[in-house]
């Protein structure tokens, strides 16, 4: 069996798979260095979910070519190719730096806003890339093995704030993802998980790219958040992932045209062009 087939088997059975040592130390260092100036801006999480001792850097894919390469990394895309329909999109892209003293994040799954009854196929696939070693003490992601297959009742009793599932029972079901920096965990949008408590003395740096079905609304509106000039310099595949693409026959069109046209140097917005033509005819 190929390693991709084994990874897919693990994913289907358990809801997640760890891809170890995808990046070499020099690549990991370059990512840390590119991330640091954004962390230095000092923006903190705004609530318990984002994490009050956690920093998040949103729209990471638009913040430098090192991040672009990870969003279209072949080790990830060859798995996602087998899980989502052709034309799938990037739905979220953010760095997550969990500082010492941070408490565990609420247990959740990543694609709940696609309100289709569970159990169901995942509408999105998440990745979390470690930029520091993930251990059970460092704030590494924790997953509930097999929960991607749970139904709505099982999910509700586990995740509702007034759930009568004792905290210890929930904790016993969580498995820490332990992996070295440069590795990643790829998991179903239906898998229960959380960012762990950071009981170490060092920050836990990581970043997450998430992908969704081509018919699903993206969490981040990348065609607006990523500056147009940066999008123009990206690879065709990455532009497609951001949303400069059509899900046939016409989801994603702009005034009846392919959205890639908006990146042409001589592009004029169709509405502006039409209004200019009307004004010209009126003299
Ligand atoms: O940082 C982590 O390990 C998990 C973060 C997460 O699941 C989220 O913010 O949705």
Tab-separated table of C-alpha atoms in Angstrom, residues 174-275:
chain	number	residue	atom	x	y	z
A	174	UNK	CA	-8.790	13.359	24.392
A	175	UNK	CA	-5.524	12.186	22.840
A	176	UNK	CA	-2.666	14.702	22.636
A	177	UNK	CA	-1.128	14.996	19.177
A	178	UNK	CA	2.577	14.588	19.848
A	179	UNK	CA	4.844	15.548	16.974
A	180	UNK	CA	8.040	17.425	16.251
A	181	UNK	CA	8.154	20.919	14.772
A	182	UNK	CA	7.854	20.638	10.983
A	183	UNK	CA	5.133	17.969	11.265
A	184	UNK	CA	1.392	18.421	10.881
A	185	UNK	CA	-1.869	16.818	11.843
A	186	UNK	CA	-4.561	16.641	9.153
A	187	UNK	CA	-8.094	15.971	10.361
A	188	UNK	CA	-11.736	15.890	9.342
A	189	UNK	CA	-13.829	19.025	9.840
A	190	UNK	CA	-16.158	16.727	11.822
A	191	UNK	CA	-13.490	15.596	14.361
A	192	UNK	CA	-13.757	16.888	17.940
A	193	UNK	CA	-10.550	18.514	19.121
A	194	UNK	CA	-9.140	21.509	20.991
A	195	UNK	CA	-5.943	23.433	21.491
A	196	UNK	CA	-4.427	22.040	24.710
A	197	UNK	CA	-3.445	23.918	27.859
A	198	UNK	CA	0.101	25.225	27.702
A	199	UNK	CA	1.708	24.012	30.939
A	200	UNK	CA	5.239	24.539	29.620
A	201	UNK	CA	7.433	27.625	29.868
A	202	UNK	CA	7.592	28.335	26.115
A	203	UNK	CA	5.069	29.498	23.492
A	204	UNK	CA	3.560	26.874	21.190
A	205	UNK	CA	3.670	28.251	17.656
A	206	UNK	CA	1.623	26.598	14.924
A	207	UNK	CA	-0.451	27.467	11.905
A	208	UNK	CA	-3.572	26.042	10.381
A	209	UNK	CA	-4.737	25.872	6.784
A	210	UNK	CA	-8.217	24.452	6.249
A	211	UNK	CA	-9.849	23.399	2.980
A	212	UNK	CA	-13.556	23.095	2.117
A	213	UNK	CA	-15.767	21.667	-0.572
A	214	UNK	CA	-15.963	23.945	-3.639
A	215	UNK	CA	-19.691	24.541	-3.050
A	216	UNK	CA	-19.245	25.661	0.566
A	217	UNK	CA	-18.817	29.238	1.766
A	218	UNK	CA	-15.261	29.913	2.953
A	219	UNK	CA	-14.692	31.089	6.535
A	220	UNK	CA	-12.229	33.748	5.376
A	221	UNK	CA	-13.120	35.871	2.380
A	222	UNK	CA	-9.655	35.695	0.832
A	223	UNK	CA	-10.490	37.490	-2.405
A	224	UNK	CA	-11.134	40.527	-0.185
A	225	UNK	CA	-8.539	39.997	2.592
A	226	UNK	CA	-5.512	39.175	0.435
A	227	UNK	CA	-4.349	42.303	-1.415
A	228	UNK	CA	-4.953	41.963	-5.151
A	229	UNK	CA	-1.295	42.632	-6.060
A	230	UNK	CA	-0.240	39.724	-3.782
A	231	UNK	CA	-2.858	37.420	-5.231
A	232	UNK	CA	-1.566	38.261	-8.725
A	233	UNK	CA	1.906	37.011	-7.795
A	234	UNK	CA	0.622	33.689	-6.423
A	235	UNK	CA	0.599	30.398	-8.308
A	236	UNK	CA	-2.530	29.587	-10.363
A	237	UNK	CA	-3.270	26.704	-7.963
A	238	UNK	CA	-3.144	28.958	-4.930
A	239	UNK	CA	-5.305	31.606	-6.600
A	240	UNK	CA	-7.819	28.873	-7.355
A	241	UNK	CA	-7.731	27.790	-3.671
A	242	UNK	CA	-8.316	31.378	-2.520
A	243	UNK	CA	-11.488	31.599	-4.593
A	244	UNK	CA	-10.380	33.003	-7.944
A	245	UNK	CA	-12.146	29.999	-9.406
A	246	UNK	CA	-15.496	28.653	-10.580
A	247	UNK	CA	-17.327	25.634	-9.194
A	248	UNK	CA	-19.126	24.558	-12.390
A	249	UNK	CA	-21.284	25.733	-13.867
A	250	UNK	CA	-21.142	29.198	-12.331
A	251	UNK	CA	-20.592	29.372	-8.548
A	252	UNK	CA	-18.004	32.072	-7.904
A	253	UNK	CA	-18.651	34.123	-11.059
A	254	UNK	CA	-18.256	37.908	-11.012
A	255	UNK	CA	-20.921	39.632	-13.137
A	256	UNK	CA	-21.064	36.554	-15.330
A	257	UNK	CA	-17.295	36.274	-15.787
A	258	UNK	CA	-14.501	34.125	-14.376
A	259	UNK	CA	-13.059	35.760	-11.215
A	260	UNK	CA	-9.454	35.295	-12.468
A	261	UNK	CA	-10.244	38.124	-14.905
A	262	UNK	CA	-10.255	40.480	-11.912
A	263	UNK	CA	-6.505	39.903	-11.564
A	264	UNK	CA	-5.598	40.985	-15.116
A	265	UNK	CA	-3.499	44.178	-15.263
A	266	UNK	CA	-6.049	45.855	-17.519
A	267	UNK	CA	-9.107	44.668	-15.563
A	268	UNK	CA	-11.953	47.133	-15.251
A	269	UNK	CA	-14.806	46.164	-12.960
A	270	UNK	CA	-17.759	45.194	-15.196
A	271	UNK	CA	-20.223	47.377	-13.306
A	272	UNK	CA	-17.937	50.383	-13.621
A	273	UNK	CA	-17.340	49.602	-17.313
A	274	UNK	CA	-21.105	49.341	-17.969
A	275	UNK	CA	-21.872	52.579	-16.121
